[in-house]
Amino acid sequence: MFYPESIANLIESFQKLPGVGPKTAQRLAFFVLTLPREEVVQMARAMVNAKDKTRYCRICGNFTDSEVCTVCADKRRDSSVICVVQDARDVMALERMREFKGLYHVLGGAISPIDGIGPDQLRMRELLERLKKGRTQEVILATNPTVEGEATAFYVARIVKPLGIRVTRLAHGLPVGGDLEYADEVTLSRALEGRREL
Amino acid sequence: MAELRCHAVVLRVRSLGEADKMVTLLTREVGIVTAVARGSRKTKSKFSALVEPLTLGRFLLHQGRTLYTFIQGERIKSYAKLNSDLERLAYAQYFCELCERTLLEVRPADAMFMLLLTALEALEQDKDPARVARCFEISLLDELGIRPALEGCRSCGSTSGSYRFDPTEGILLCATCPHPVESYPVSAPTVATTKRLLEFGFHKLSVCVIPKAVGQEIHRISMDMLTHSLGVTNLKSLDFLLKTGFI
C-alpha cells in the first residue's frame, strides 16, 4: 500500500468489521479524516466504553452495563412469563413492540449440528436453573423460524415441559402489508394451521 | 446473461451482510453451487422459506463471476419434519456436510443427488436413524468410486477366518498376512453387513438389523476411507453427533 502507516492501520481496522471490504474500509477511513478531531475522539471513546462497560445480564443474558439489565431490574414486569430468544438483538426487536410485559432469556445462538453448535454451547442450563428457582408459568419460544431456530424451540420445549410449565411458540404466518398471492407455500400452510376464529 | 436452471437441495445457509444469505446447494445438474439469496433474511422476502436447509426445489440462478444469485425458485419438498427430532436433524445435516465436502468438481451429480434425497426420505420414515446413516456412508463411498473391496483377503485370497481392514487401500487382509500399521481388526458381521449395504443400498434397509458395535465399525471404515482417499476430516456435524452421544 502507498498510504502512510497511520491511514493503512485505520483501513486495516475497518476491514475487521463485518461486511466491510477493502474499498469500503478506504472510504470510511478517508471520511474519518475529514471529521473534526472532537468527533473522532468521541467515536473512539464510544467504542472503547461500549467494549469496557457492556456485559451480559446475570439473569437473562441480555446486554447490560450493570449487573442486571433494565428489563430484569424492572419490578413492574410479569416474572411468570419468560420469552426465550436467540440473540440480544431479538430482545430489542420485541421491546420495540411495547406489548410484551414479561421477562426474557437470551440463549446466545441456536442449535446447529452442521456448525457444531449444540445445547451445551447455549445458555440452556441457566434457563433450566432459572425455571426451577422461579415462579414461571409460561415459556414463550421466540427463536427464529429457521431450521436451527425450530430445532432449538423443539429442544427447549422437550426439556421444559416436564417441569409442568406451559410452553408456547410465536405464531408463523403472513407479514402485515404482504400480498397473499406472493406468499410462499410454507408460510401459507403455517398461516392456515395457525388460523383463528374471528 | 448466463443462467442455471436446476433441481437442488439446500445443504447449508450462512448469513451474509445485512439481510442476505449465502446458500450452498447440491444441484443435480452441476454438483455443488454457492448462491446468494438477496434480502432473504427479511420477513417479506420471497426466498426466505425457499432457502432453508433441507429444502428440495427448482431454482433459476444467475451466474456471476464468482457466485450465483437466486432469481426465482419453487419449493418441491421441505424436510422440515426432521427439525423436531435433534438426532434426525443432526444426521440429515451430517449427510449434507458429507456431500459438500466430498463433491469437489463441477459436474452433473445425479447419483449423489438421488442418494441424498433417498437418505433424507429414509430418515423421515425409518425408526433407526443410525442405520440410515451407515447405509448412506457406505453408498457414498460407492458413488465416489472408493468402494471398499470386501471379497476376502487381498493378499492370499482366503475367504474365511478373521480379517483386518486396511483403510489406505480399502481392502481386507487376513490376520496372518502381512498388514500395514494403519489396519485394524474387523468382525465377520461387519464385513457381511457392509457387503449387504453395498449390494442393496436403501432397498432392503428396513429389514437390515445393524447392532451398535457393527454400526460403529462400519462408521469407522467409512470415515477412514474418506480421510485417506479424499482428505475429509473435521466434520462439525460429526463432532456434534459424537458429543451428543448419537453415534
Short mmCIF file of C-alpha atoms in Angstrom, two decimals:
data_model
loop_
_atom_site.label_atom_id
_atom_site.label_comp_id
_atom_site.label_asym_id
_atom_site.label_seq_id
_atom_site.Cartn_x
_atom_site.Cartn_y
_atom_site.Cartn_z
CA MET A 1 0.00 0.00 0.00
CA PHE A 2 1.09 3.57 -0.68
CA TYR A 3 -0.72 5.05 2.30
CA PRO A 4 1.08 6.45 5.37
CA GLU A 5 1.22 3.87 8.15
CA SER A 6 -1.45 5.58 10.28
CA ILE A 7 -4.02 5.54 7.44
CA ALA A 8 -3.11 1.99 6.43
CA ASN A 9 -3.70 0.88 10.04
CA LEU A 10 -7.07 2.63 10.11
CA ILE A 11 -8.11 0.96 6.82
CA GLU A 12 -7.00 -2.41 8.15
CA SER A 13 -9.02 -1.87 11.36
CA PHE A 14 -12.18 -1.01 9.43
CA GLN A 15 -11.75 -4.16 7.37
CA LYS A 16 -12.29 -6.18 10.53
CA LEU A 17 -15.92 -5.01 10.64
CA PRO A 18 -18.49 -7.43 9.17
CA GLY A 19 -19.40 -6.78 5.55
CA VAL A 20 -16.62 -4.21 5.08
CA GLY A 21 -14.18 -4.91 2.26
CA PRO A 22 -11.05 -3.01 1.25
CA LYS A 23 -12.89 -0.35 -0.82
CA THR A 24 -15.46 0.45 1.88
CA ALA A 25 -12.70 0.47 4.52
CA GLN A 26 -10.81 3.07 2.47
CA ARG A 27 -13.93 5.19 2.10
CA LEU A 28 -14.63 5.04 5.86
CA ALA A 29 -11.02 5.85 6.73
CA PHE A 30 -11.00 8.91 4.48
CA PHE A 31 -14.34 10.01 5.90
CA VAL A 32 -12.89 9.81 9.43
CA LEU A 33 -10.01 12.05 8.31
CA THR A 34 -12.48 14.75 7.25
CA LEU A 35 -14.24 14.78 10.64
CA PRO A 36 -13.37 17.32 13.39
CA ARG A 37 -10.96 15.87 15.97
CA GLU A 38 -13.57 16.01 18.80
CA GLU A 39 -15.99 13.86 16.84
CA VAL A 40 -13.31 11.28 16.11
CA VAL A 41 -12.33 11.19 19.80
CA GLN A 42 -16.00 10.86 20.77
CA MET A 43 -16.45 7.99 18.32
CA ALA A 44 -13.33 6.18 19.56
CA ARG A 45 -14.38 6.68 23.21
CA ALA A 46 -17.87 5.35 22.48
CA MET A 47 -16.35 2.16 21.07
CA VAL A 48 -13.96 1.67 23.99
CA ASN A 49 -16.68 2.49 26.54
CA ALA A 50 -19.11 0.04 24.99
CA LYS A 51 -16.44 -2.66 24.99
CA ASP A 52 -15.38 -1.97 28.60
CA LYS A 53 -18.78 -1.50 30.19
CA THR A 54 -21.06 -3.88 28.30
CA ARG A 55 -21.56 -7.30 29.78
CA TYR A 56 -24.20 -9.99 29.91
CA CYS A 57 -27.07 -9.70 32.39
CA ARG A 58 -26.55 -12.16 35.24
CA ILE A 59 -30.16 -13.32 34.98
CA CYS A 60 -31.21 -13.32 31.33
CA GLY A 61 -28.02 -12.98 29.27
CA ASN A 62 -29.12 -9.71 27.63
CA PHE A 63 -26.58 -6.92 27.09
CA THR A 64 -26.31 -4.51 30.01
CA ASP A 65 -23.87 -2.06 31.53
CA SER A 66 -24.72 -3.04 35.10
CA GLU A 67 -25.02 -6.45 36.74
CA VAL A 68 -28.70 -6.87 35.86
CA CYS A 69 -30.34 -5.49 32.70
CA THR A 70 -33.14 -2.89 32.79
CA VAL A 71 -35.78 -5.49 31.91
CA CYS A 72 -34.85 -7.88 34.73
CA ALA A 73 -34.47 -4.97 37.20
CA ASP A 74 -37.96 -3.63 36.41
CA LYS A 75 -40.24 -4.87 39.23
CA ARG A 76 -43.39 -3.99 37.26
CA ARG A 77 -42.72 -6.70 34.69
CA ASP A 78 -44.53 -10.04 34.84
CA SER A 79 -42.00 -12.58 36.11
CA SER A 80 -44.35 -15.51 35.45
CA VAL A 81 -43.71 -15.30 31.68
CA ILE A 82 -40.29 -15.78 30.10
CA CYS A 83 -39.69 -15.21 26.41
CA VAL A 84 -36.75 -17.24 25.09
CA VAL A 85 -34.85 -15.59 22.22
CA GLN A 86 -31.70 -16.48 20.27
CA ASP A 87 -29.94 -13.15 20.38
CA ALA A 88 -29.86 -9.94 22.44
CA ARG A 89 -30.94 -8.07 19.30
CA ASP A 90 -34.19 -10.06 19.37
CA VAL A 91 -34.93 -8.56 22.81
CA MET A 92 -34.66 -5.08 21.25
CA ALA A 93 -37.00 -6.14 18.41
CA LEU A 94 -39.62 -7.44 20.86
CA GLU A 95 -39.26 -4.42 23.15
CA ARG A 96 -39.98 -2.10 20.21
CA MET A 97 -43.44 -3.69 20.13
CA ARG A 98 -44.15 -2.34 23.70
CA GLU A 99 -46.75 -5.02 24.31
CA PHE A 100 -44.82 -7.79 25.99
CA LYS A 101 -44.54 -7.24 29.73
CA GLY A 102 -42.77 -10.45 30.74
CA LEU A 103 -39.06 -11.23 31.08
CA TYR A 104 -36.54 -12.60 28.59
CA HIS A 105 -33.92 -15.30 28.36
CA VAL A 106 -31.21 -14.95 25.71
CA LEU A 107 -29.78 -18.29 24.55
CA GLY A 108 -26.88 -16.75 22.66
CA GLY A 109 -27.48 -18.67 19.44
CA ALA A 110 -29.35 -21.69 18.11
CA ILE A 111 -28.62 -25.40 17.87
CA SER A 112 -26.90 -26.09 14.56
CA PRO A 113 -25.35 -29.53 14.04
CA ILE A 114 -23.70 -28.51 10.75
CA ASP A 115 -21.88 -25.69 12.56
CA GLY A 116 -21.11 -27.92 15.55
CA ILE A 117 -23.28 -25.84 17.92
CA GLY A 118 -25.05 -27.99 20.48
CA PRO A 119 -27.20 -27.27 23.56
CA ASP A 120 -24.06 -27.13 25.74
CA GLN A 121 -22.80 -24.05 23.91
CA LEU A 122 -26.05 -22.17 24.59
CA ARG A 123 -27.46 -20.80 27.86
CA MET A 124 -29.75 -23.81 28.34
CA ARG A 125 -28.51 -24.78 31.80
CA GLU A 126 -29.04 -21.19 33.02
CA LEU A 127 -32.60 -21.30 31.65
CA LEU A 128 -33.37 -24.54 33.46
CA GLU A 129 -31.90 -23.27 36.74
CA ARG A 130 -33.94 -20.09 36.39
CA LEU A 131 -37.14 -22.03 35.74
CA LYS A 132 -36.56 -24.39 38.66
CA LYS A 133 -35.93 -21.49 41.04
CA GLY A 134 -38.59 -19.05 39.87
CA ARG A 135 -42.36 -18.98 39.67
CA THR A 136 -42.57 -19.14 35.89
CA GLN A 137 -45.90 -20.29 34.46
CA GLU A 138 -45.24 -19.84 30.76
CA VAL A 139 -42.22 -20.00 28.46
CA ILE A 140 -42.68 -18.34 25.05
CA LEU A 141 -40.29 -19.68 22.42
CA ALA A 142 -39.35 -16.78 20.13
CA THR A 143 -36.46 -18.36 18.24
CA ASN A 144 -36.19 -17.61 14.52
CA PRO A 145 -38.47 -19.56 12.12
CA THR A 146 -35.45 -21.27 10.55
CA VAL A 147 -34.28 -24.89 10.71
CA GLU A 148 -31.92 -24.04 13.58
CA GLY A 149 -34.49 -21.91 15.39
CA GLU A 150 -37.16 -24.61 15.09
CA ALA A 151 -34.78 -27.33 16.30
CA THR A 152 -33.85 -25.16 19.28
CA ALA A 153 -37.51 -24.48 20.08
CA PHE A 154 -38.34 -28.21 20.00
CA TYR A 155 -35.34 -28.97 22.20
CA VAL A 156 -36.25 -26.31 24.78
CA ALA A 157 -39.89 -27.47 24.78
CA ARG A 158 -38.77 -31.05 25.44
CA ILE A 159 -36.69 -30.11 28.47
CA VAL A 160 -39.10 -27.51 29.90
CA LYS A 161 -42.41 -29.40 29.62
CA PRO A 162 -41.52 -31.98 32.33
CA LEU A 163 -41.26 -29.06 34.79
CA GLY A 164 -45.01 -28.53 34.39
CA ILE A 165 -44.59 -25.11 32.73
CA ARG A 166 -46.75 -24.08 29.77
CA VAL A 167 -44.65 -23.82 26.61
CA THR A 168 -45.85 -21.70 23.67
CA ARG A 169 -44.29 -20.76 20.32
CA LEU A 170 -44.63 -17.48 18.41
CA ALA A 171 -47.17 -17.82 15.58
CA HIS A 172 -45.99 -18.22 11.98
CA GLY A 173 -47.88 -16.51 9.23
CA LEU A 174 -48.29 -13.72 6.73
CA PRO A 175 -46.43 -10.44 7.25
CA VAL A 176 -48.55 -7.32 7.75
CA GLY A 177 -48.87 -5.45 4.44
CA GLY A 178 -47.86 -8.55 2.46
CA ASP A 179 -49.75 -9.87 -0.54
CA LEU A 180 -51.29 -13.35 -0.29
CA GLU A 181 -50.51 -14.02 -3.96
CA TYR A 182 -46.78 -13.71 -3.33
CA ALA A 183 -46.64 -15.70 -0.10
CA ASP A 184 -44.68 -18.95 -0.31
CA GLU A 185 -46.30 -22.34 0.36
CA VAL A 186 -44.58 -22.92 3.71
CA THR A 187 -45.70 -19.58 5.15
CA LEU A 188 -49.22 -20.04 3.77
CA SER A 189 -49.59 -23.54 5.18
CA ARG A 190 -48.32 -22.38 8.59
CA ALA A 191 -50.71 -19.42 8.47
CA LEU A 192 -53.58 -21.80 7.70
CA GLU A 193 -52.56 -24.13 10.52
CA GLY A 194 -52.49 -21.24 12.98
CA ARG A 195 -55.76 -19.63 11.84
CA ARG A 196 -58.00 -18.03 14.49
CA GLU A 197 -61.72 -17.61 14.87
CA LEU A 198 -62.99 -14.06 14.49
CA MET B 1 -26.87 -13.42 -19.13
CA ALA B 2 -25.75 -16.91 -18.04
CA GLU B 3 -28.48 -18.71 -16.18
CA LEU B 4 -28.65 -22.06 -14.46
CA ARG B 5 -31.95 -23.91 -14.14
CA CYS B 6 -31.53 -26.66 -11.62
CA HIS B 7 -33.09 -29.08 -9.19
CA ALA B 8 -31.30 -28.75 -5.88
CA VAL B 9 -31.26 -29.49 -2.18
CA VAL B 10 -30.23 -26.69 0.17
CA LEU B 11 -27.28 -28.04 2.15
CA ARG B 12 -26.11 -25.09 4.21
CA VAL B 13 -27.09 -21.47 4.79
CA ARG B 14 -24.94 -18.68 6.18
CA SER B 15 -25.86 -15.08 6.91
CA LEU B 16 -24.28 -12.57 4.57
CA GLY B 17 -24.25 -8.81 5.15
CA GLU B 18 -27.36 -7.08 6.45
CA ALA B 19 -30.17 -9.19 5.04
CA ASP B 20 -28.71 -11.70 2.57
CA LYS B 21 -27.94 -15.38 2.82
CA MET B 22 -25.14 -17.38 1.25
CA VAL B 23 -26.65 -20.72 0.27
CA THR B 24 -24.81 -23.93 -0.60
CA LEU B 25 -26.83 -26.17 -2.92
CA LEU B 26 -26.37 -29.70 -4.16
CA THR B 27 -27.67 -29.44 -7.72
CA ARG B 28 -28.49 -32.38 -9.90
CA GLU B 29 -27.07 -30.57 -12.94
CA VAL B 30 -23.67 -29.21 -11.84
CA GLY B 31 -22.99 -30.55 -8.33
CA ILE B 32 -22.19 -28.13 -5.53
CA VAL B 33 -23.09 -24.49 -6.14
CA THR B 34 -22.91 -21.47 -3.85
CA ALA B 35 -25.52 -18.78 -4.46
CA VAL B 36 -26.55 -15.53 -2.80
CA ALA B 37 -30.21 -15.03 -1.89
CA ARG B 38 -30.52 -11.25 -1.67
CA GLY B 39 -32.79 -9.91 1.08
CA SER B 40 -33.80 -13.42 2.14
CA ARG B 41 -33.48 -12.66 5.87
CA LYS B 42 -36.29 -10.10 5.60
CA THR B 43 -39.72 -11.41 6.57
CA LYS B 44 -41.30 -10.33 3.28
CA SER B 45 -38.68 -11.94 1.04
CA LYS B 46 -39.97 -14.49 -1.47
CA PHE B 47 -36.82 -16.53 -0.88
CA SER B 48 -36.86 -16.81 2.93
CA ALA B 49 -38.69 -20.17 3.07
CA LEU B 50 -37.09 -21.47 -0.14
CA VAL B 51 -33.51 -21.21 1.01
CA GLU B 52 -33.91 -23.01 4.32
CA PRO B 53 -31.61 -26.03 4.82
CA LEU B 54 -33.07 -29.42 3.78
CA THR B 55 -35.39 -27.91 1.16
CA LEU B 56 -35.72 -29.54 -2.24
CA GLY B 57 -36.61 -27.12 -5.00
CA ARG B 58 -36.37 -25.98 -8.59
CA PHE B 59 -34.25 -22.88 -8.90
CA LEU B 60 -33.27 -20.35 -11.51
CA LEU B 61 -29.87 -18.84 -10.76
CA HIS B 62 -27.89 -16.09 -12.42
CA GLN B 63 -24.25 -16.97 -12.88
CA GLY B 64 -21.96 -14.16 -11.82
CA ARG B 65 -18.16 -14.07 -11.98
CA THR B 66 -17.63 -15.87 -8.69
CA LEU B 67 -21.08 -16.59 -7.27
CA TYR B 68 -24.58 -17.41 -8.42
CA THR B 69 -27.58 -15.27 -7.43
CA PHE B 70 -31.13 -16.53 -6.92
CA ILE B 71 -33.61 -15.20 -9.48
CA GLN B 72 -36.59 -17.48 -8.89
CA GLY B 73 -37.41 -20.68 -7.11
CA GLU B 74 -40.13 -23.14 -6.36
CA ARG B 75 -40.24 -25.49 -3.41
CA ILE B 76 -40.85 -29.17 -4.20
CA LYS B 77 -40.50 -30.55 -0.69
CA SER B 78 -39.19 -29.47 2.69
CA TYR B 79 -37.75 -31.98 5.13
CA ALA B 80 -38.79 -29.67 7.98
CA LYS B 81 -40.30 -32.61 9.89
CA LEU B 82 -36.74 -33.55 10.85
CA ASN B 83 -36.42 -30.33 12.89
CA SER B 84 -38.50 -31.77 15.71
CA ASP B 85 -36.01 -34.58 16.37
CA LEU B 86 -32.50 -33.38 17.15
CA GLU B 87 -30.89 -36.74 16.34
CA ARG B 88 -32.53 -36.95 12.90
CA LEU B 89 -31.74 -33.31 12.14
CA ALA B 90 -28.10 -33.86 13.14
CA TYR B 91 -27.86 -36.91 10.84
CA ALA B 92 -29.52 -35.00 7.96
CA GLN B 93 -27.01 -32.17 8.32
CA TYR B 94 -24.21 -34.75 8.56
CA PHE B 95 -25.29 -36.11 5.15
CA CYS B 96 -25.35 -32.58 3.76
CA GLU B 97 -21.88 -31.82 5.09
CA LEU B 98 -20.54 -35.08 3.65
CA CYS B 99 -21.93 -34.17 0.21
CA GLU B 100 -20.49 -30.66 0.47
CA ARG B 101 -17.04 -31.90 1.44
CA THR B 102 -16.74 -34.82 -0.96
CA LEU B 103 -18.17 -33.37 -4.19
CA LEU B 104 -15.37 -31.16 -5.38
CA GLU B 105 -15.73 -30.95 -9.15
CA VAL B 106 -18.30 -29.03 -11.17
CA ARG B 107 -20.10 -31.89 -12.90
CA PRO B 108 -23.55 -33.47 -13.03
CA ALA B 109 -24.27 -35.12 -9.69
CA ASP B 110 -27.38 -37.12 -10.48
CA ALA B 111 -26.43 -40.17 -8.41
CA MET B 112 -25.28 -38.16 -5.38
CA PHE B 113 -28.41 -36.00 -5.57
CA MET B 114 -30.65 -39.09 -5.60
CA LEU B 115 -28.62 -40.68 -2.79
CA LEU B 116 -29.10 -37.63 -0.57
CA LEU B 117 -32.83 -37.46 -1.30
CA THR B 118 -33.24 -41.19 -0.61
CA ALA B 119 -31.36 -40.81 2.68
CA LEU B 120 -33.48 -37.82 3.75
CA GLU B 121 -36.69 -39.69 2.86
CA ALA B 122 -35.46 -42.72 4.84
CA LEU B 123 -34.53 -40.50 7.77
CA GLU B 124 -38.10 -39.18 7.86
CA GLN B 125 -39.57 -42.69 7.82
CA ASP B 126 -37.05 -45.14 9.30
CA LYS B 127 -37.19 -45.85 13.00
CA ASP B 128 -33.43 -46.09 13.30
CA PRO B 129 -31.55 -43.01 12.05
CA ALA B 130 -28.16 -44.62 12.78
CA ARG B 131 -28.98 -47.44 10.34
CA VAL B 132 -29.84 -44.88 7.64
CA ALA B 133 -26.54 -43.12 8.32
CA ARG B 134 -24.48 -46.32 7.92
CA CYS B 135 -26.22 -47.08 4.64
CA PHE B 136 -25.62 -43.51 3.43
CA GLU B 137 -21.94 -43.64 4.34
CA ILE B 138 -21.33 -46.92 2.52
CA SER B 139 -23.40 -45.87 -0.53
CA LEU B 140 -21.47 -42.58 -0.63
CA LEU B 141 -18.15 -44.45 -0.82
CA ASP B 142 -19.58 -46.43 -3.74
CA GLU B 143 -20.75 -43.27 -5.54
CA LEU B 144 -17.37 -41.62 -5.03
CA GLY B 145 -15.59 -44.62 -6.55
CA ILE B 146 -13.85 -45.65 -3.35
CA ARG B 147 -15.92 -48.73 -2.62
CA PRO B 148 -14.10 -51.00 -0.12
CA ALA B 149 -13.06 -54.41 -1.51
CA LEU B 150 -14.51 -56.96 0.89
CA GLU B 151 -14.32 -60.24 -1.11
CA GLY B 152 -11.77 -61.91 1.14
CA CYS B 153 -8.08 -61.31 1.86
CA ARG B 154 -6.45 -59.29 -0.92
CA SER B 155 -3.07 -60.85 -0.18
CA CYS B 156 -3.74 -64.62 -0.02
CA GLY B 157 -7.31 -64.76 -1.34
CA SER B 158 -8.69 -66.50 1.74
CA THR B 159 -12.43 -66.02 2.23
CA SER B 160 -12.70 -67.23 5.81
CA GLY B 161 -11.10 -66.50 9.19
CA SER B 162 -10.57 -63.18 10.91
CA TYR B 163 -9.76 -60.06 8.91
CA ARG B 164 -8.12 -56.69 9.28
CA PHE B 165 -9.23 -53.69 7.24
CA ASP B 166 -6.61 -51.53 5.56
CA PRO B 167 -8.16 -48.05 5.06
CA THR B 168 -5.23 -46.78 2.96
CA GLU B 169 -6.10 -49.29 0.21
CA GLY B 170 -9.69 -50.04 1.18
CA ILE B 171 -9.06 -53.79 1.31
CA LEU B 172 -9.34 -56.74 3.68
CA LEU B 173 -6.28 -58.68 4.82
CA CYS B 174 -6.02 -61.91 6.83
CA ALA B 175 -4.90 -61.55 10.41
CA THR B 176 -1.98 -63.85 9.43
CA CYS B 177 -0.95 -62.00 6.23
CA PRO B 178 1.43 -59.02 6.46
CA HIS B 179 -0.56 -55.85 7.12
CA PRO B 180 0.22 -52.13 7.45
CA VAL B 181 0.14 -50.40 10.85
CA GLU B 182 -2.97 -48.41 9.84
CA SER B 183 -5.01 -51.61 9.53
CA TYR B 184 -7.30 -52.80 12.31
CA PRO B 185 -9.44 -55.88 13.02
CA VAL B 186 -12.99 -56.01 11.69
CA SER B 187 -15.58 -58.56 12.72
CA ALA B 188 -17.25 -61.01 10.32
CA PRO B 189 -20.74 -59.47 10.92
CA THR B 190 -19.33 -56.04 9.97
CA VAL B 191 -17.93 -57.41 6.70
CA ALA B 192 -21.20 -59.21 5.93
CA THR B 193 -23.39 -56.17 6.75
CA THR B 194 -21.19 -53.80 4.73
CA LYS B 195 -21.38 -56.14 1.72
CA ARG B 196 -25.14 -56.29 2.10
CA LEU B 197 -25.37 -52.48 2.27
CA LEU B 198 -23.18 -52.19 -0.83
CA GLU B 199 -25.35 -54.68 -2.70
CA PHE B 200 -28.84 -53.49 -1.75
CA GLY B 201 -28.35 -49.90 -0.61
CA PHE B 202 -31.59 -48.45 0.77
CA HIS B 203 -33.79 -51.09 -0.93
CA LYS B 204 -33.87 -53.62 1.91
CA LEU B 205 -32.71 -51.37 4.72
CA SER B 206 -35.90 -51.71 6.76
CA VAL B 207 -35.22 -55.44 7.28
CA CYS B 208 -31.48 -54.99 7.88
CA VAL B 209 -30.52 -55.21 11.54
CA ILE B 210 -27.28 -53.40 12.41
CA PRO B 211 -26.13 -53.96 16.01
CA LYS B 212 -24.43 -50.93 17.61
CA ALA B 213 -20.92 -52.46 17.58
CA VAL B 214 -21.24 -53.36 13.89
CA GLY B 215 -22.55 -49.89 13.12
CA GLN B 216 -19.57 -48.32 14.86
CA GLU B 217 -17.14 -50.45 12.82
CA ILE B 218 -18.89 -49.57 9.56
CA HIS B 219 -18.74 -45.89 10.52
CA ARG B 220 -15.01 -46.20 11.24
CA ILE B 221 -14.36 -47.89 7.88
CA SER B 222 -16.31 -45.19 6.01
CA MET B 223 -14.66 -42.26 7.74
CA ASP B 224 -11.18 -43.73 7.41
CA MET B 225 -11.74 -44.31 3.70
CA LEU B 226 -12.93 -40.72 3.24
CA THR B 227 -9.96 -39.39 5.21
CA HIS B 228 -7.36 -41.45 3.35
CA SER B 229 -8.85 -41.09 -0.13
CA LEU B 230 -10.26 -37.55 -0.09
CA GLY B 231 -8.70 -35.91 2.98
CA VAL B 232 -12.09 -35.40 4.65
CA THR B 233 -11.56 -34.51 8.33
CA ASN B 234 -13.08 -32.25 10.99
CA LEU B 235 -16.73 -32.61 10.09
CA LYS B 236 -18.57 -30.35 12.53
CA SER B 237 -21.83 -32.27 12.27
CA LEU B 238 -19.98 -35.49 13.05
CA ASP B 239 -18.39 -33.87 16.12
CA PHE B 240 -21.91 -32.83 17.15
CA LEU B 241 -23.20 -36.41 16.75
CA LEU B 242 -20.28 -37.78 18.78
CA LYS B 243 -20.58 -35.13 21.51
CA THR B 244 -24.30 -35.69 21.92
CA GLY B 245 -23.82 -39.46 22.03
CA PHE B 246 -25.90 -40.17 18.92
CA ILE B 247 -23.04 -42.21 17.40
#
